[in-house]
Short mmCIF file of C-alpha atoms and ligand atoms in Angstrom, two decimals:
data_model
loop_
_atom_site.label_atom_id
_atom_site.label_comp_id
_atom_site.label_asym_id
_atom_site.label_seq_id
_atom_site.Cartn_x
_atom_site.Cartn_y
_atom_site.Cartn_z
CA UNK A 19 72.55 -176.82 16.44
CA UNK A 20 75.07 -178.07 19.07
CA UNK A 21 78.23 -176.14 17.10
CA UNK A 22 78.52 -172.76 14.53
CA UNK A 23 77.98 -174.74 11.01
CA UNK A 24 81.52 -174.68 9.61
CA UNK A 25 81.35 -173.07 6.40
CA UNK A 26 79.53 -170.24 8.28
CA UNK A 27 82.21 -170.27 10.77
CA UNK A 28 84.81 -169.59 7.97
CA UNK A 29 82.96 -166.66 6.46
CA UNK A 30 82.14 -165.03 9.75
CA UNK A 31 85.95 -165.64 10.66
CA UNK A 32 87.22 -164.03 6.87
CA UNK A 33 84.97 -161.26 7.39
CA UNK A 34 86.23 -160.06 10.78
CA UNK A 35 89.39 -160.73 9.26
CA UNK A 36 89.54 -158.07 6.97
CA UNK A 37 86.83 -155.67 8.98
CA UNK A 38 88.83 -152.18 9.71
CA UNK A 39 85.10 -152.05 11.69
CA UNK A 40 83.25 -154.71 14.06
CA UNK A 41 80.31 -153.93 16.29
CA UNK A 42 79.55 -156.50 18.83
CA UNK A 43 76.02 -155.82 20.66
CA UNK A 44 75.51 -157.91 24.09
CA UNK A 45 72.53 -158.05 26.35
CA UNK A 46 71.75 -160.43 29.39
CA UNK A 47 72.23 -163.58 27.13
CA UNK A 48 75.69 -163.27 27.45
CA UNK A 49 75.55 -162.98 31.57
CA UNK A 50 73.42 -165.60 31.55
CA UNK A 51 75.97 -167.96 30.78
CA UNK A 52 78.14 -166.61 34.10
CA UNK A 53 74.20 -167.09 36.04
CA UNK A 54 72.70 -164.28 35.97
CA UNK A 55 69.37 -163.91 35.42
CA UNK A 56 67.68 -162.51 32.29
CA UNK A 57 64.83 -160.03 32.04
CA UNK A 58 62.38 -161.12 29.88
CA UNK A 59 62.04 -164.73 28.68
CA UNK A 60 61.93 -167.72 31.04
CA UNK A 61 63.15 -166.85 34.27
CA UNK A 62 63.47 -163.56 33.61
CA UNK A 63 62.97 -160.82 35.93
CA UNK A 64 59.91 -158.98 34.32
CA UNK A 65 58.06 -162.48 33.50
CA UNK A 66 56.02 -161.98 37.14
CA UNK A 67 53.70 -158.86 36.40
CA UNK A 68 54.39 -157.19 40.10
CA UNK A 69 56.89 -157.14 42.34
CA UNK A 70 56.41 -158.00 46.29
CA UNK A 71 55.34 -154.45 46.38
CA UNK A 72 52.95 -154.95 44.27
CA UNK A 73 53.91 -152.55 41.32
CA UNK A 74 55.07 -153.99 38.04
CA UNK A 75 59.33 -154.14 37.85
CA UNK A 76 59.23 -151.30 35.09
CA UNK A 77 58.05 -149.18 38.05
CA UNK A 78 59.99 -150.01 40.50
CA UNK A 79 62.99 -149.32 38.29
CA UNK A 80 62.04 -146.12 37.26
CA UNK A 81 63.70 -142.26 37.51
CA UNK A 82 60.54 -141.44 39.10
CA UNK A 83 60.50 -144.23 41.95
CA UNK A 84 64.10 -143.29 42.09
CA UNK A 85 62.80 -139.58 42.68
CA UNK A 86 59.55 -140.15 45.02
CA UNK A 87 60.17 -143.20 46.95
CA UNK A 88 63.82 -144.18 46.66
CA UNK A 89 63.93 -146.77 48.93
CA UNK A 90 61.61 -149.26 46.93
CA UNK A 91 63.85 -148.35 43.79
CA UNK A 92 66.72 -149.16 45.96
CA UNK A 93 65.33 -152.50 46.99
CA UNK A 94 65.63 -153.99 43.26
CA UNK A 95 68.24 -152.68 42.36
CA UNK A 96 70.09 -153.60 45.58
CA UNK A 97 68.70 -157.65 44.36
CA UNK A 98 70.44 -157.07 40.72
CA UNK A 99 73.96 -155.55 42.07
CA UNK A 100 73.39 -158.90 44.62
CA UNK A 101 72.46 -161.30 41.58
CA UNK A 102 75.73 -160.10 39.83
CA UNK A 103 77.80 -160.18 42.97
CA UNK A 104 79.15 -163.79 42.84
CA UNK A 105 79.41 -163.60 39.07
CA UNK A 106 82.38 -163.46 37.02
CA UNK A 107 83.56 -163.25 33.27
CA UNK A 108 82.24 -166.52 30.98
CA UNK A 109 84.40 -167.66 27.83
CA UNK A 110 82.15 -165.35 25.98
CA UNK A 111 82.44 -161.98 27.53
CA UNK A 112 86.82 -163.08 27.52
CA UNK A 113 86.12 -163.86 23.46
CA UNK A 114 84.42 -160.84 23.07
CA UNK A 115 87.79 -159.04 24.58
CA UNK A 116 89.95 -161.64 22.25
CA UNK A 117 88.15 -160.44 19.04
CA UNK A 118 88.69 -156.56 20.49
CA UNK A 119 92.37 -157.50 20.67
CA UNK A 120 92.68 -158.88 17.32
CA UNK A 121 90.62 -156.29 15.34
CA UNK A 122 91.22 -152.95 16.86
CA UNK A 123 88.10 -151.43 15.29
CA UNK A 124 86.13 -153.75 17.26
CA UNK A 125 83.49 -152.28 20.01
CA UNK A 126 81.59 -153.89 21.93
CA UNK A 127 77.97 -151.82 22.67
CA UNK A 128 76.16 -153.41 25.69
CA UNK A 129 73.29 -152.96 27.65
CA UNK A 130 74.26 -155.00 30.71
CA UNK A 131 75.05 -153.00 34.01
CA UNK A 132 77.10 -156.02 35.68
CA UNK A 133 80.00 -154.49 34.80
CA UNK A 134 81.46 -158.26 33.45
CA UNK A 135 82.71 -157.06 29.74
CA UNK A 136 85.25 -154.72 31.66
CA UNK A 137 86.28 -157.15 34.14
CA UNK A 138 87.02 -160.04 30.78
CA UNK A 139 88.96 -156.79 29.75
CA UNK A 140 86.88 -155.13 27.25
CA UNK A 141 88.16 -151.57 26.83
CA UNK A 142 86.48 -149.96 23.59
CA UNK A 143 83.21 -150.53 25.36
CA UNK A 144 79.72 -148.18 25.35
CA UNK A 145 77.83 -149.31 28.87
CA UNK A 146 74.28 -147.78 27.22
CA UNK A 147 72.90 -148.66 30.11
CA UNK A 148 75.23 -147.50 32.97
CA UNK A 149 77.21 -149.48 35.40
CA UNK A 150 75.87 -150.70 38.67
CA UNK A 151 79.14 -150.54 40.22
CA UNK A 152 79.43 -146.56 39.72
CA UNK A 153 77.18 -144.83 42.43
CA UNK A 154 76.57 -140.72 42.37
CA UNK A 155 74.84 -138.53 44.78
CA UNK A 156 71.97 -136.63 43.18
CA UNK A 157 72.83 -133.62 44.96
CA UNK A 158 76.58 -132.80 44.97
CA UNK A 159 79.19 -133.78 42.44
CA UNK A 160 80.31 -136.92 45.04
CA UNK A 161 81.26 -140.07 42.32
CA UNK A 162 82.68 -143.32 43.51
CA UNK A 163 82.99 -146.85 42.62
CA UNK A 164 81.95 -149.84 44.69
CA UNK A 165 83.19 -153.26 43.80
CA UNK A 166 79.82 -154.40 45.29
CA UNK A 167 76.79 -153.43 47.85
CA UNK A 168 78.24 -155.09 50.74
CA UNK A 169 77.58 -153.15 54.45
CA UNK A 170 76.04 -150.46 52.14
CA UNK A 171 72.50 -149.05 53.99
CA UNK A 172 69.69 -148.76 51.82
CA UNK A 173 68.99 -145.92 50.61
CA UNK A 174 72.72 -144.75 50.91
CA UNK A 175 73.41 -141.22 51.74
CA UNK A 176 76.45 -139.60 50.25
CA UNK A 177 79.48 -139.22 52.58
CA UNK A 178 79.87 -135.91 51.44
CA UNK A 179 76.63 -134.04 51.82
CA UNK A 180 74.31 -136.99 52.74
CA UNK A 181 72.41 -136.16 49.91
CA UNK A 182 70.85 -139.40 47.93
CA UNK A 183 73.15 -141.61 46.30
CA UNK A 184 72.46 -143.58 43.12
CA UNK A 185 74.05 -145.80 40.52
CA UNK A 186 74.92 -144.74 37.27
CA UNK A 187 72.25 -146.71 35.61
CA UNK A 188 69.62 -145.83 33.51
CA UNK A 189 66.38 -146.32 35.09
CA UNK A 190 63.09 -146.41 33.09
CA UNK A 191 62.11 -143.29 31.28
CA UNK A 192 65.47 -141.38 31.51
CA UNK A 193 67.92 -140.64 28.98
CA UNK A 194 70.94 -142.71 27.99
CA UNK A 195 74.04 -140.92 28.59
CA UNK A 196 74.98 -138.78 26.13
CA UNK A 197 78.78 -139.87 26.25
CA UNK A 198 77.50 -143.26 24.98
CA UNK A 199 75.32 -142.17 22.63
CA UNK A 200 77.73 -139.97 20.79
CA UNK A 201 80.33 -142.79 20.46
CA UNK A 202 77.59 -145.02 19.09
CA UNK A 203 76.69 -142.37 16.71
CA UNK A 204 79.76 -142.18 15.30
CA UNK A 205 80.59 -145.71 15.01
CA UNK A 206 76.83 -146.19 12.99
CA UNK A 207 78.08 -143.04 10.81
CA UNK A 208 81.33 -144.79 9.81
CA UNK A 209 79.46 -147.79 9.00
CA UNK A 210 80.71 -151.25 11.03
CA UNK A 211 81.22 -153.97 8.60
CA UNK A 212 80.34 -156.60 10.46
CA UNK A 213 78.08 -156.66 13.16
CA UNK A 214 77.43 -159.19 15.82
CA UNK A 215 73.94 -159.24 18.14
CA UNK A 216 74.09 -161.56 21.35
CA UNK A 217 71.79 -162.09 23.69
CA UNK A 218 69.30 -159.67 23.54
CA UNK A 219 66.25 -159.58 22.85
CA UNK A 220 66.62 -156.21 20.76
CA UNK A 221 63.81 -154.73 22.67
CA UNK A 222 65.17 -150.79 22.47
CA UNK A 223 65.31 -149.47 18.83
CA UNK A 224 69.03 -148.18 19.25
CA UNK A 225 70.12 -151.66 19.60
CA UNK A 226 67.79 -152.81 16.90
CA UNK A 227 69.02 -149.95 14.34
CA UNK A 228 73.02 -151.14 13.64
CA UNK A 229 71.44 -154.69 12.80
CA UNK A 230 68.85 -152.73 10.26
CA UNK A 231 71.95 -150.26 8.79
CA UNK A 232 73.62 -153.74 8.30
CA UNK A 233 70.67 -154.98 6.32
CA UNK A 234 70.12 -152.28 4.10
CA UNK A 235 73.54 -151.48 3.62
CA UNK A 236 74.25 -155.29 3.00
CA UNK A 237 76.87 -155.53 5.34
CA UNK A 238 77.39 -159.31 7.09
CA UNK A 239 75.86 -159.69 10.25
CA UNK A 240 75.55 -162.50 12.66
CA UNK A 241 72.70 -163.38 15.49
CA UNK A 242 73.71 -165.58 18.66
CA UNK A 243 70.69 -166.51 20.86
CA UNK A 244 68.96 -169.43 21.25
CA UNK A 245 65.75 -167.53 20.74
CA UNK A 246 63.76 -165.69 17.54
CA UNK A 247 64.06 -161.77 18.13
CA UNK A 248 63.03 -158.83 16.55
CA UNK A 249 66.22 -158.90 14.19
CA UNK A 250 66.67 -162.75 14.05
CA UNK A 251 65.25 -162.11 9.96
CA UNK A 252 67.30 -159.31 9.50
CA UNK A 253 70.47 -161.01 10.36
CA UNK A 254 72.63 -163.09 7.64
CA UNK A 255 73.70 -165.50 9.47
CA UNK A 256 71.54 -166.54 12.43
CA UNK A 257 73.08 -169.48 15.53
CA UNK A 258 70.72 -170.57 18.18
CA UNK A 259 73.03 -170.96 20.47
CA UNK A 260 74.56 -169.47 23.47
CA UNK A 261 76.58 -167.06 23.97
CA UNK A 262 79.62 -169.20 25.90
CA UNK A 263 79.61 -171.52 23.20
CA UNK A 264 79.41 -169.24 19.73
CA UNK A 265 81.93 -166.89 20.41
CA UNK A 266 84.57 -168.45 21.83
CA UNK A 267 84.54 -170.73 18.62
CA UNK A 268 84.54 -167.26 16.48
CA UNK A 269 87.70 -166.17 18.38
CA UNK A 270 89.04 -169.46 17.58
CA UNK A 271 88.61 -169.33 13.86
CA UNK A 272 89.45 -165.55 13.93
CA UNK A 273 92.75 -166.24 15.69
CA UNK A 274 93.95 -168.92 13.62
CA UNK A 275 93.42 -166.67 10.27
CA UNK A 276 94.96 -163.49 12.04
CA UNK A 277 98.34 -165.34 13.31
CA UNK A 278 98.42 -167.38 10.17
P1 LIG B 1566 66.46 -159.65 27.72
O1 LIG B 1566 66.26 -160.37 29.00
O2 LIG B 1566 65.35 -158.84 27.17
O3 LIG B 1566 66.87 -160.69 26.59
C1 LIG B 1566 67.84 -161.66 26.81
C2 LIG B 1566 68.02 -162.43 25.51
O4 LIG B 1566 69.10 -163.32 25.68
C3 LIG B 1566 66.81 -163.24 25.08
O5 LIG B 1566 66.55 -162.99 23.70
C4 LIG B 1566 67.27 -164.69 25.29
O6 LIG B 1566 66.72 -165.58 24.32
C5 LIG B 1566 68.76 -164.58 25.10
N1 LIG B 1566 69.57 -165.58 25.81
C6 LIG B 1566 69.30 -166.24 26.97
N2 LIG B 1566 70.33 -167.02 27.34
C7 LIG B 1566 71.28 -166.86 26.38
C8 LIG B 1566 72.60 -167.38 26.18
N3 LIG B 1566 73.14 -168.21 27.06
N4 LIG B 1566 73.31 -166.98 25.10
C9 LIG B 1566 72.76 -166.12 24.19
N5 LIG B 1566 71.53 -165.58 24.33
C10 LIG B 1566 70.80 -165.94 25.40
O7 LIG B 1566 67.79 -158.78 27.92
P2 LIG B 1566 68.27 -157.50 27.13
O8 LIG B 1566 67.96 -157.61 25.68
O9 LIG B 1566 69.67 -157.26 27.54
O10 LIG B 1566 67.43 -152.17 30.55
O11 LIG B 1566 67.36 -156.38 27.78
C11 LIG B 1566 67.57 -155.06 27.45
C12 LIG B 1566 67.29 -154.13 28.57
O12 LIG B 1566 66.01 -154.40 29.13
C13 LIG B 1566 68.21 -154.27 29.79
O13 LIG B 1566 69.45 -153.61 29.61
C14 LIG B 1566 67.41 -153.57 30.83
C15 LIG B 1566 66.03 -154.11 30.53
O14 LIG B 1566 65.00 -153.22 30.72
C16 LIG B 1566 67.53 -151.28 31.57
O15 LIG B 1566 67.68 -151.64 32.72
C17 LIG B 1566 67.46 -149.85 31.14
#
């Protein structure tokens, strides 16, 4: 498949159309497209069991590395902040923003920390996952936002009380923020009536469940990735193909029925 199939394209389009309520779910498929790197699948960055320091990624990333040796947790996430550095927006995080703008009861929920949906101009956006770009010291109530991790040393120290300073990212075995996961709940109790899953691989069962509500409640949903998932048989309508190149042609046929 080079291209949505047409008639697909059409019903997708109608349905957004007349959906009062659109949920758009977006892992690091979508970034891929703008070069970043995925985790899992080829080239992504769990696919080597260990890291130079010899302890697998999930470690390394992890509130308790964070906690007992926050310098190694530093290190990695000091490479992803540098991997999305030179990154910017791709047509599909800026469709993603064009389908927001012409269906109000659009959200997007993502899992990507690269900040990217914000900067296409997403605004009814749930960062599960955090944002890289906010750092917070684990000791005071010191909060600031760094357009990247230029000149910054590693481990920073807050400017405030020196304490330790971390992003606002959730690290393996916390807790999602509860701000996010109240918004989501609500959305998944008013029932979207469409829902759209991009490039993830659905590992997390929140990000899984809107795709199963959809299913059982036998509301349309769509899957873009060029890869079988998890929720690739639960989906109705299923494109292997990427992310840069599905939506924008969704915001196409969207646009052309809402302005008609
Ligand atoms: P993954 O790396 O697990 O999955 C990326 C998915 O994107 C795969 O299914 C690919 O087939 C697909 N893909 C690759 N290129 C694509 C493209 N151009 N267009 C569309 N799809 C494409 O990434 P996530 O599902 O986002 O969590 O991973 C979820 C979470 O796992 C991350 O947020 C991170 C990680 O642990 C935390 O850091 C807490």
């Amino acid at each position: 498949m080079s291209a949505p199939p047409p008639d697909e394209l059409r019903e997708l389009a109608r349905v957004a159309a007349a959906a009062d309520r659109i949920l758009i779910i977006t892992g690091a498929g979508i970034s891929a497209d703008s070069g970043l790197p995925t985790y899992r699948g080829i080239g992504g960055l769990y696919v080597r069991e260990q890291t130079a320091d010899a302890v697998p990624i999930e470690v390394a990333l992890s509130g308790e590395m964070m906690r007992d040796d926050p310098a190694l947790c530093w290190k990695y996430i000091a490479q992803i902040e540098n991997a999305c550095r030179a990154a910017v927006a791709n047509p599909g995080h800026v469709a993603i923003r064009r389908i927001e703008t012409l269906r109000p009861g659009c959200w997007t929920l993502t899992q990507n920390v690269d900040g990217l949906h914000r900067a296409a101009g997403s605004q009814r956006l749930i960062e599960i996952h955090g944002n890289v770009q906010r750092l917070y010291c684990t000791v005071c109530a010191h909060s600031e936002r760094r357009a990247d991790f230029e000149g910054l040393d590693i481990p920073p120290a807050c400017p405030r009380c020196a304490g330790l300073l971390r992003p606002d990212v959730v690290l393996f075995n916390e807790m999602l923020p509860e701000p996010a996961v109240e918004t989501l709940h609500g959305i998944m109790a008013a029932g979207p009536q469409l829902v759209i899953s991009v490039g993830t691989s659905s590992a997390f069962p929140y990000i899984a469940a809107p795709m199963w509500q959809a299913r059982e409640q036998g509301v349309p949903s769509l899957e873009i990735n060029p890869d079988i998932t998890p929720v690739s048989d639960l989906a109705r309508y299923r494109w292997p193909l990427r992310a840069a190149e599905a939506l924008p042609a969704l915001a196409d046929a969207l646009e052309a029925l809402v302005r008609a």
